[in-house]
Short mmCIF file of C-alpha atoms in Angstrom, two decimals:
data_model
loop_
_atom_site.label_atom_id
_atom_site.label_comp_id
_atom_site.label_asym_id
_atom_site.label_seq_id
_atom_site.Cartn_x
_atom_site.Cartn_y
_atom_site.Cartn_z
CA MET C 1 86.76 88.10 87.06
CA SER C 2 90.24 87.45 85.60
CA ASP C 3 93.06 89.19 87.46
CA HIS C 4 94.81 89.55 84.05
CA GLU C 5 92.52 91.34 81.90
CA GLY C 6 93.25 94.88 80.37
CA ALA C 7 96.39 96.66 79.09
CA GLY C 8 99.60 95.35 80.38
CA GLU C 9 97.98 92.26 82.05
CA SER C 10 100.43 89.86 80.42
CA GLU C 11 102.94 91.19 82.69
CA ALA C 12 100.96 90.58 85.92
CA GLU C 13 102.86 89.03 88.78
CA GLU C 14 101.03 86.71 91.10
CA CYS C 15 102.48 87.21 94.59
CA LEU C 16 100.06 85.40 96.80
CA MET C 17 97.39 82.63 96.41
CA PRO C 18 94.48 82.03 98.54
CA GLU C 19 94.80 79.28 101.25
CA ARG C 20 92.56 76.21 100.70
CA VAL C 21 90.97 74.63 103.57
CA PRO C 22 88.70 71.38 103.52
CA ALA C 23 84.88 71.72 103.42
CA GLN C 24 83.28 71.19 106.94
CA GLY C 25 79.47 70.98 107.17
CA THR C 26 77.80 71.18 110.45
CA GLU C 27 74.66 69.49 111.89
CA GLY C 28 71.69 71.41 110.36
CA ILE C 29 73.51 73.22 107.89
CA ASP C 30 74.88 71.05 104.94
CA GLY C 31 76.62 74.11 103.20
CA THR C 32 74.54 74.17 100.30
CA ASP C 33 73.36 77.49 99.32
CA GLY C 34 70.21 76.46 97.23
CA THR C 35 71.49 78.00 94.13
CA ASP C 36 74.62 76.64 92.41
CA GLY C 37 76.59 74.55 94.73
CA ARG C 38 78.19 73.46 98.02
CA ILE C 39 80.39 75.87 99.86
CA GLU C 40 84.03 74.61 99.55
CA GLY C 41 85.32 76.36 103.17
CA GLN C 42 84.62 75.75 106.34
CA ILE C 43 81.25 76.10 107.91
CA VAL C 44 81.09 76.68 111.87
CA GLN C 45 77.58 76.67 113.56
CA ARG C 46 77.09 78.07 117.11
CA GLY C 47 77.20 75.05 119.62
CA ASP C 48 80.04 73.35 117.56
CA ALA C 49 83.00 72.23 119.64
CA GLY C 50 85.30 74.64 117.72
CA TYR C 51 82.93 77.56 117.52
CA GLU C 52 84.32 79.81 120.23
CA SER C 53 87.87 79.69 119.05
CA VAL C 54 86.78 80.27 115.55
CA ARG C 55 84.53 83.36 116.72
CA ALA C 56 87.31 84.76 118.95
CA SER C 57 89.81 84.46 115.98
CA MET C 58 87.41 87.08 113.88
CA VAL C 59 88.74 89.84 115.85
CA TRP C 60 92.49 90.88 115.92
CA ASN C 61 91.91 92.75 119.36
CA ALA C 62 92.37 90.63 122.46
CA LEU C 63 89.16 92.33 124.00
CA LYS C 64 86.55 90.00 122.33
CA PRO C 65 83.00 91.42 121.75
CA GLN C 66 80.25 89.44 123.51
CA ARG C 67 78.23 88.84 120.24
CA PHE C 68 77.69 85.63 118.83
CA PRO C 69 76.86 84.87 115.10
CA ASP C 70 74.62 81.86 114.36
CA VAL C 71 76.99 80.59 111.45
CA ILE C 72 80.55 81.58 110.60
CA VAL C 73 81.42 80.58 106.90
CA ARG C 74 85.26 80.75 106.17
CA ALA C 75 85.32 81.23 102.45
CA SER C 76 87.64 79.20 100.47
CA SER C 77 87.71 81.26 97.51
CA GLU C 78 85.81 83.94 95.97
CA ARG C 79 83.35 81.21 94.50
CA ASP C 80 82.04 80.82 98.01
CA VAL C 81 80.89 84.35 98.29
CA PRO C 82 77.56 84.14 96.45
CA ARG C 83 76.97 80.59 97.85
CA ALA C 84 77.35 81.98 101.23
CA ILE C 85 74.86 84.75 100.30
CA GLY C 86 72.48 82.01 98.97
CA LEU C 87 72.88 80.05 102.14
CA ALA C 88 72.00 82.91 104.27
CA ARG C 89 69.02 83.90 102.36
CA SER C 90 67.68 80.36 102.49
CA ARG C 91 68.08 80.43 106.26
CA GLY C 92 66.87 83.88 106.64
CA LEU C 93 70.16 85.07 108.16
CA ARG C 94 71.57 88.47 107.94
CA ILE C 95 75.19 88.76 106.76
CA ALA C 96 78.23 90.51 108.30
CA VAL C 97 81.79 90.38 106.40
CA ARG C 98 85.01 90.21 108.07
CA ALA C 99 88.42 90.46 106.05
CA GLY C 100 91.41 91.18 108.38
CA GLY C 101 89.52 91.49 111.80
CA HIS C 102 91.29 94.68 112.78
CA SER C 103 87.86 96.66 113.71
CA TRP C 104 88.69 97.65 117.13
CA PHE C 105 85.13 96.77 118.30
CA GLY C 106 84.61 93.91 116.07
CA SER C 107 81.88 95.49 113.75
CA SER C 108 81.50 92.16 111.67
CA VAL C 109 80.85 90.09 114.98
CA ARG C 110 77.07 90.22 115.42
CA ASP C 111 74.54 88.46 117.35
CA GLY C 112 72.69 86.10 115.16
CA GLY C 113 73.10 85.89 111.47
CA LEU C 114 76.01 84.70 109.45
CA LEU C 115 79.43 86.13 109.48
CA LEU C 116 81.28 85.55 106.35
CA ASP C 117 85.08 85.28 106.75
CA LEU C 118 87.18 86.37 103.78
CA SER C 119 90.54 85.88 105.42
CA ARG C 120 91.75 83.28 102.85
CA LEU C 121 91.13 85.56 99.94
CA ARG C 122 94.52 86.62 99.83
CA ARG C 123 95.50 86.88 96.06
CA LEU C 124 97.71 89.75 94.91
CA ASP C 125 98.60 90.41 91.28
CA ILE C 126 100.82 93.34 90.25
CA HIS C 127 100.46 94.63 86.67
CA ARG C 128 103.61 96.60 86.02
CA ASP C 129 102.63 97.93 82.54
CA SER C 130 99.50 99.50 83.87
CA ALA C 131 101.06 100.47 87.32
CA THR C 132 98.22 98.75 89.06
CA ALA C 133 97.57 95.98 91.44
CA THR C 134 94.61 93.50 91.93
CA VAL C 135 94.13 92.61 95.48
CA GLN C 136 91.71 90.43 97.43
CA PRO C 137 90.37 91.77 100.66
CA ALA C 138 92.60 89.77 103.09
CA VAL C 139 95.90 90.84 101.69
CA THR C 140 97.55 93.01 104.54
CA GLY C 141 99.14 96.54 103.91
CA GLY C 142 102.38 95.11 104.93
CA GLU C 143 102.29 92.47 102.51
CA LEU C 144 101.22 94.76 99.64
CA MET C 145 103.95 97.40 100.41
CA SER C 146 106.68 94.50 100.72
CA ALA C 147 105.65 93.02 97.30
CA LEU C 148 105.46 96.56 95.87
CA ALA C 149 108.82 97.69 97.07
CA GLN C 150 110.62 94.54 95.44
CA ARG C 151 109.30 96.25 91.94
CA GLY C 152 110.03 99.96 92.96
CA LEU C 153 106.28 100.81 93.53
CA ALA C 154 104.35 102.05 96.52
CA PHE C 155 100.84 102.49 97.72
CA PRO C 156 99.33 104.69 100.85
CA ALA C 157 98.62 101.41 102.78
CA GLY C 158 97.72 101.66 106.51
CA HIS C 159 100.25 102.51 109.26
CA CYS C 160 99.77 99.12 111.01
CA PRO C 161 101.07 96.44 108.70
CA SER C 162 98.79 93.65 109.69
CA VAL C 163 95.56 95.59 108.74
CA GLY C 164 93.67 93.58 106.02
CA LEU C 165 93.15 95.97 102.82
CA GLY C 166 89.45 95.05 102.56
CA GLY C 167 88.30 97.11 105.65
CA TYR C 168 90.98 99.51 105.35
CA LEU C 169 89.98 100.50 101.69
CA LEU C 170 86.25 100.34 102.28
CA SER C 171 86.61 102.80 105.28
CA GLY C 172 88.49 105.46 103.29
CA GLY C 173 92.04 104.47 104.41
CA LEU C 174 94.38 107.22 106.03
CA GLY C 175 97.88 105.61 105.54
CA TRP C 176 101.40 106.47 104.66
CA ASN C 177 102.01 109.60 102.50
CA SER C 178 98.23 110.27 102.53
CA GLY C 179 99.08 114.03 102.36
CA ALA C 180 100.44 113.57 98.83
CA LEU C 181 98.16 110.63 97.64
CA GLY C 182 95.01 111.06 99.44
CA PRO C 183 93.06 108.48 101.41
CA ALA C 184 93.74 105.02 99.97
CA CYS C 185 90.19 104.90 98.72
CA SER C 186 91.07 107.57 96.11
CA SER C 187 93.63 105.10 94.52
CA VAL C 188 90.90 102.34 94.04
CA VAL C 189 90.04 102.30 90.42
CA GLU C 190 87.70 99.26 90.22
CA ILE C 191 86.18 96.73 92.59
CA GLU C 192 84.33 93.48 92.02
CA ALA C 193 81.30 93.06 94.26
CA VAL C 194 78.60 90.61 94.94
CA THR C 195 75.42 92.19 95.87
CA ALA C 196 72.49 90.86 98.04
CA ASN C 197 71.14 88.81 95.25
CA GLY C 198 74.37 87.11 94.52
CA GLU C 199 75.06 88.99 91.38
CA VAL C 200 78.64 89.77 90.77
CA LEU C 201 79.33 93.29 89.25
CA ARG C 202 82.28 95.10 88.30
CA CYS C 203 82.16 98.87 89.57
CA ASP C 204 84.16 101.82 88.68
CA LYS C 205 83.68 105.47 87.66
CA GLU C 206 81.62 104.47 84.82
CA ARG C 207 80.07 101.07 85.50
CA ASN C 208 77.71 100.85 88.63
CA ALA C 209 79.13 104.02 89.58
CA ASP C 210 77.02 104.48 92.45
CA LEU C 211 78.13 101.26 94.20
CA PHE C 212 81.74 102.25 93.37
CA TRP C 213 81.19 105.75 95.08
CA ALA C 214 79.72 103.98 98.16
CA ALA C 215 82.81 101.42 98.30
CA ARG C 216 85.23 104.16 98.54
CA GLY C 217 84.42 104.92 102.33
CA ALA C 218 81.20 103.59 103.41
CA GLY C 219 83.06 101.38 105.79
CA PRO C 220 81.35 98.42 107.76
CA GLY C 221 78.02 99.47 106.57
CA PHE C 222 78.63 98.65 102.92
CA PHE C 223 75.68 96.71 101.45
CA ALA C 224 77.67 94.38 99.22
CA ILE C 225 80.77 92.28 99.33
CA VAL C 226 83.94 93.29 97.63
CA THR C 227 86.02 90.33 96.50
CA SER C 228 88.64 92.40 94.72
CA PHE C 229 90.16 95.74 94.50
CA ARG C 230 92.05 97.31 91.50
CA LEU C 231 94.65 99.82 92.92
CA ALA C 232 96.54 102.64 91.37
CA LEU C 233 100.21 102.39 92.24
CA TYR C 234 102.96 105.01 92.60
CA PRO C 235 106.78 105.33 92.29
CA LEU C 236 108.55 103.97 95.51
CA PRO C 237 110.07 107.06 97.36
CA GLN C 238 113.86 106.52 97.19
CA SER C 239 114.54 108.31 100.63
CA LEU C 240 112.41 108.32 103.83
CA MET C 241 113.47 110.53 106.57
CA THR C 242 112.07 111.36 110.08
CA THR C 243 112.39 114.01 112.61
CA THR C 244 111.17 113.58 115.92
CA TYR C 245 110.86 115.56 119.25
CA ALA C 246 109.41 114.73 122.65
CA PHE C 247 108.47 117.45 125.10
CA PRO C 248 107.11 117.37 128.61
CA LEU C 249 103.28 117.12 128.45
CA ALA C 250 102.98 120.48 130.13
CA ASP C 251 104.32 121.97 126.84
CA VAL C 252 101.46 120.66 124.94
CA GLU C 253 100.15 124.18 124.07
CA ARG C 254 103.15 125.86 122.78
CA VAL C 255 104.31 122.44 120.88
CA THR C 256 100.84 122.27 119.21
CA ASP C 257 101.01 125.92 118.05
CA TRP C 258 104.51 125.63 116.67
CA VAL C 259 103.81 122.16 114.90
CA THR C 260 100.64 123.39 113.31
CA GLU C 261 102.20 126.74 112.10
CA THR C 262 105.26 124.71 110.78
CA ALA C 263 102.97 122.31 109.06
CA ASP C 264 101.75 124.93 106.82
CA GLU C 265 105.45 125.25 105.44
CA LEU C 266 105.76 121.59 104.84
CA ASP C 267 105.42 119.85 101.26
CA PRO C 268 102.50 117.47 101.19
CA THR C 269 104.93 114.55 101.03
CA VAL C 270 105.74 115.32 104.59
CA GLU C 271 103.58 113.45 107.03
CA SER C 272 103.43 115.01 110.58
CA ALA C 273 101.76 114.27 113.66
CA LEU C 274 101.51 114.90 117.35
CA VAL C 275 101.12 112.14 119.89
CA LEU C 276 100.17 112.35 123.53
CA SER C 277 101.52 109.44 125.25
CA THR C 278 104.09 108.04 127.78
CA ALA C 279 107.72 108.51 126.67
CA ALA C 280 109.05 105.53 124.79
CA PRO C 281 112.04 103.67 126.54
CA HIS C 282 114.62 105.15 124.20
CA MET C 283 113.53 108.82 124.90
CA THR C 284 114.30 109.13 128.79
CA THR C 285 116.04 107.43 131.49
CA GLN C 286 113.44 108.73 133.85
CA SER C 287 111.52 106.02 135.92
CA PRO C 288 108.52 106.02 135.81
CA ARG C 289 108.67 107.26 132.22
CA PRO C 290 106.87 110.71 132.04
CA ARG C 291 103.89 111.62 129.94
CA VAL C 292 104.87 113.59 126.89
CA VAL C 293 103.73 115.35 123.71
CA VAL C 294 105.65 114.03 120.71
CA ALA C 295 106.19 115.85 117.60
CA GLY C 296 107.00 113.63 114.59
CA ALA C 297 107.39 113.96 110.91
CA THR C 298 108.25 111.76 107.91
CA ALA C 299 109.40 112.99 104.66
CA PHE C 300 108.77 110.52 101.52
CA ALA C 301 111.21 111.82 98.84
CA ASP C 302 113.51 110.74 95.91
CA SER C 303 116.78 111.51 97.48
CA ALA C 304 118.33 112.18 101.00
CA GLU C 305 118.97 115.71 100.17
CA GLU C 306 115.31 116.32 99.11
CA ALA C 307 114.01 114.75 102.32
CA ALA C 308 116.25 116.89 104.34
CA ASP C 309 114.95 119.96 102.43
CA ALA C 310 111.59 118.85 103.12
CA LEU C 311 112.01 118.54 106.77
CA ALA C 312 114.04 121.68 107.15
CA PRO C 313 111.27 123.84 108.67
CA LEU C 314 111.21 121.62 111.71
CA GLN C 315 114.87 122.23 112.32
CA ALA C 316 114.13 125.80 113.66
CA CYS C 317 112.03 124.73 116.94
CA PRO C 318 112.15 127.90 119.01
CA PHE C 319 112.28 125.83 122.32
CA ALA C 320 114.45 122.86 121.36
CA GLU C 321 116.49 123.08 124.29
CA ARG C 322 113.28 121.93 126.35
CA ALA C 323 113.05 118.69 124.51
CA LEU C 324 113.47 115.37 126.51
CA PHE C 325 114.61 113.73 123.12
CA SER C 326 115.27 114.90 119.81
CA GLN C 327 116.28 112.96 116.39
CA LEU C 328 116.68 115.04 113.34
CA ASP C 329 116.73 113.78 109.75
CA GLU C 330 116.94 110.28 110.55
CA PRO C 331 117.00 107.96 107.47
CA THR C 332 114.47 105.25 107.77
CA SER C 333 112.54 102.67 105.54
CA PHE C 334 108.87 101.41 105.11
CA GLU C 335 109.87 98.28 107.01
CA ALA C 336 111.24 100.37 110.04
CA LEU C 337 108.02 102.49 109.87
CA HIS C 338 105.99 99.21 109.97
CA ASP C 339 108.05 97.82 112.90
CA ASN C 340 107.32 101.22 114.94
CA SER C 341 103.77 101.03 114.27
CA ALA C 342 103.60 97.44 115.44
CA ALA C 343 105.37 98.50 118.65
CA VAL C 344 102.67 101.00 119.38
CA TRP C 345 99.82 98.80 118.56
CA PRO C 346 101.11 95.37 119.61
CA PRO C 347 99.13 92.11 119.08
CA GLU C 348 97.85 90.14 122.22
CA HIS C 349 96.73 93.56 123.62
CA ARG C 350 93.15 94.95 124.37
CA TYR C 351 92.08 98.19 122.70
CA ALA C 352 89.35 100.61 122.76
CA VAL C 353 89.46 103.51 120.27
CA ASP C 354 87.36 106.49 119.15
CA THR C 355 87.81 109.34 116.72
CA LEU C 356 86.82 112.94 116.47
CA TRP C 357 86.65 115.48 113.60
CA SER C 358 86.36 119.03 114.69
CA GLN C 359 86.46 122.59 113.38
CA GLU C 360 88.41 123.76 116.33
CA ASP C 361 92.25 124.08 116.24
CA PHE C 362 94.49 121.34 117.12
CA THR C 363 95.63 123.42 120.42
CA THR C 364 92.23 123.61 121.91
CA LEU C 365 91.66 119.86 121.37
CA LEU C 366 95.16 118.63 122.45
CA THR C 367 95.10 120.88 125.43
CA LYS C 368 91.87 119.24 126.60
CA LEU C 369 93.05 115.78 125.88
CA SER C 370 96.25 116.41 127.52
CA ASP C 371 94.46 116.54 130.96
CA THR C 372 93.13 113.03 130.26
CA ILE C 373 96.35 111.52 129.18
CA ALA C 374 98.01 112.74 132.21
CA GLU C 375 95.53 110.53 134.25
CA CYS C 376 95.53 107.52 132.01
CA PRO C 377 95.48 104.24 133.70
CA SER C 378 97.58 102.54 131.04
CA ASP C 379 101.26 103.67 129.98
CA LYS C 380 100.56 102.23 126.49
CA SER C 381 97.51 104.42 125.51
CA LEU C 382 97.83 107.57 123.65
CA VAL C 383 96.22 110.39 121.67
CA LEU C 384 97.12 110.55 117.96
CA ALA C 385 96.56 113.85 116.11
CA PRO C 386 97.87 113.88 112.38
CA ILE C 387 98.44 117.25 111.06
CA PRO C 388 96.98 117.82 108.66
CA PRO C 389 94.66 114.68 108.86
CA VAL C 390 94.74 114.22 105.02
CA SER C 391 95.38 115.89 101.63
CA SER C 392 93.73 118.94 100.98
CA ASP C 393 93.62 118.30 97.39
CA GLU C 394 90.09 118.14 96.33
CA GLU C 395 90.42 116.16 93.51
CA LEU C 396 91.71 113.39 95.72
CA LEU C 397 88.80 113.77 97.86
CA SER C 398 86.23 113.65 95.20
CA ASN C 399 83.62 110.72 94.02
CA MET C 400 83.91 108.92 97.46
CA ALA C 401 81.66 108.46 100.52
CA PHE C 402 84.59 109.16 102.61
CA SER C 403 84.66 113.01 103.40
CA VAL C 404 86.73 115.22 105.66
CA LEU C 405 84.49 116.51 108.35
CA GLY C 406 86.47 119.01 109.95
CA ARG C 407 90.00 120.78 109.86
CA SER C 408 91.28 118.89 112.89
CA TYR C 409 91.33 115.25 113.62
CA VAL C 410 91.94 113.44 116.98
CA ALA C 411 92.11 109.58 117.86
CA PRO C 412 92.42 108.44 121.47
CA PHE C 413 93.54 104.76 121.92
CA ALA C 414 93.06 102.93 125.09
CA VAL C 415 95.79 100.07 124.99
CA TRP C 416 96.24 97.55 127.73
CA ASP C 417 96.81 93.95 128.44
CA ASP C 418 95.02 93.06 131.75
CA PRO C 419 91.42 91.83 131.32
CA ALA C 420 90.75 92.98 135.13
CA GLU C 421 91.37 96.43 133.74
CA ASP C 422 88.83 96.54 130.84
CA ASP C 423 86.16 98.81 132.60
CA LEU C 424 88.95 101.23 133.87
CA ASN C 425 90.52 101.59 130.41
CA ILE C 426 87.16 101.77 128.50
CA ARG C 427 86.02 104.45 131.05
CA TRP C 428 89.11 106.46 130.34
CA LEU C 429 88.38 106.44 126.65
CA ARG C 430 84.78 107.43 126.93
CA GLU C 431 85.92 110.42 129.41
CA ALA C 432 88.74 111.53 127.07
CA MET C 433 86.12 111.73 124.26
CA SER C 434 83.45 113.34 126.44
CA ALA C 435 86.27 116.34 127.07
CA VAL C 436 86.24 117.06 123.26
CA GLU C 437 83.12 115.78 121.94
CA PRO C 438 81.23 118.89 122.28
CA LEU C 439 83.59 120.53 120.06
CA GLY C 440 83.19 117.53 117.26
CA THR C 441 81.70 117.61 113.91
CA GLY C 442 81.88 113.92 113.26
CA HIS C 443 83.82 110.69 113.47
CA TYR C 444 86.10 108.47 110.95
CA ILE C 445 83.94 105.32 110.41
CA ALA C 446 87.19 103.08 110.18
CA GLU C 447 87.93 103.76 113.93
CA ALA C 448 84.95 105.23 115.49
CA ASP C 449 83.59 103.49 118.64
CA LEU C 450 80.10 102.59 117.15
CA THR C 451 79.19 101.09 120.41
CA ALA C 452 79.47 104.48 122.15
CA ALA C 453 76.33 106.15 120.86
CA PRO C 454 73.67 105.30 118.20
CA THR C 455 74.58 108.55 116.26
CA ARG C 456 78.37 107.47 115.55
CA ALA C 457 77.85 105.97 112.15
CA GLU C 458 75.67 108.62 110.92
CA ARG C 459 77.96 111.34 112.12
CA SER C 460 80.74 109.68 110.18
CA PHE C 461 79.40 111.25 106.91
CA THR C 462 78.12 114.61 105.66
CA PRO C 463 74.28 114.58 105.81
CA GLN C 464 74.18 114.39 101.89
CA ASP C 465 76.44 111.32 101.97
CA TRP C 466 74.52 109.64 104.56
CA GLN C 467 71.32 110.14 102.86
CA ARG C 468 72.87 108.79 99.60
CA LEU C 469 74.19 105.83 101.48
CA GLN C 470 70.53 105.02 102.78
CA ALA C 471 68.92 105.37 99.21
CA LEU C 472 71.55 103.01 97.73
CA ARG C 473 71.34 100.52 100.63
CA ALA C 474 67.45 100.66 99.88
CA ARG C 475 68.24 99.93 96.15
CA TYR C 476 70.88 97.25 96.40
CA ASP C 477 69.78 95.49 99.60
CA PRO C 478 65.90 96.17 99.92
CA GLU C 479 65.44 93.14 101.89
CA GLY C 480 68.18 94.05 104.44
CA VAL C 481 70.26 90.83 103.79
CA PHE C 482 73.39 92.61 105.07
CA HIS C 483 73.86 94.02 108.51
CA SER C 484 74.07 97.82 108.66
CA TYR C 485 76.24 99.82 110.88
CA LEU C 486 77.02 98.41 114.52
CA THR C 487 75.02 100.48 117.33
CA PRO C 488 75.06 100.12 120.93
CA ASP C 489 73.47 97.01 122.57
#
């Protein structure tokens, strides 16, 4: 595929180029796929001296899964993708795919088979005339946003800037300003995908439309390999502004009632959320820092006046005097938002995460979860509840495997750094989920704990969409070349 075809492509600006690495064969596997040439990238086989360091690097989480692929292929370019498929087929190996490695439970790291690492597919072309970008899967959201901001453009990239776009977009993508722009996958207008038989396909609403539909939300069980995404872009908001309150955790019921009622008055360009957590250092002088419920909102606007007007309903908090911390109408930037997210989800930490959609109201869910956060073993853990979780615009939710499975959404995050506390923190996550799971209607495939129950993946889609995904898997991957969704050991 040429990244410069179509209207306006002569104005494309190349921002990133993929890394080149020397080919490296291993004993017993010579890197030949049996069809059209030698793999240019690195091949690492289990038992090689460098295998474990490469395997561990496949997951951003410091908590590494105890699963071991037979072979890891680190693609040098998109040319290596069909070759790696050919290699796997010739050896009878199932394939899992990794782009940025931010799957909390390492969905791409499987026992046996071939792990195809796309982390060197990092090309980014911005087409100003058509307001689109062509990105390869390992470009991060932070890199995309930075390049776009220099050109007055934006995209609903993920809140954590180091997340690779490949897994983020395939899973739906709940990112910045998604209330106005929808899940990120709704802005995917074309993909290039390599199928189980090595065929390279262009997919959009007209061409290979079923595969295009599945790529917009199927997540880690997608049954092809996307080597590039074509994205619709949007004007860069000229003014970003935040309002933040932190209240004692005991106030969770009244705070949640107020925020959910006020959210109905907010424009879709205001992204609001509740967080149950330990108070950040700047919020209090108490020691130890107390557990709190934080109400935050960010306006994405064209002027400071417009941003302040959008946040105005949050000025009238009827119990503002109870706040341990408050900061109203604070100007910010995407860079600052990304810095804040990086502080919440720092590298070199251990993570366990799950998600829940529900038809219950947020007050019911967060009241139950407040009891668990009060007993949380790590002061870095939190419960996130975006209100509302995503756009209510049906047009922005159409023609995609991603679907909204409830009116409320919560995501507990266990975050810690001591390996000796792994069992303690994972048990906390499971107990937090057990407090609300009877009220659940499903999960979000991007961050669901697929190791918790064999039904996690299926319950991340409507029954109709799940059946359609299974039928399309049978059509595009009848021999089971690609691993399906991760399940408990």
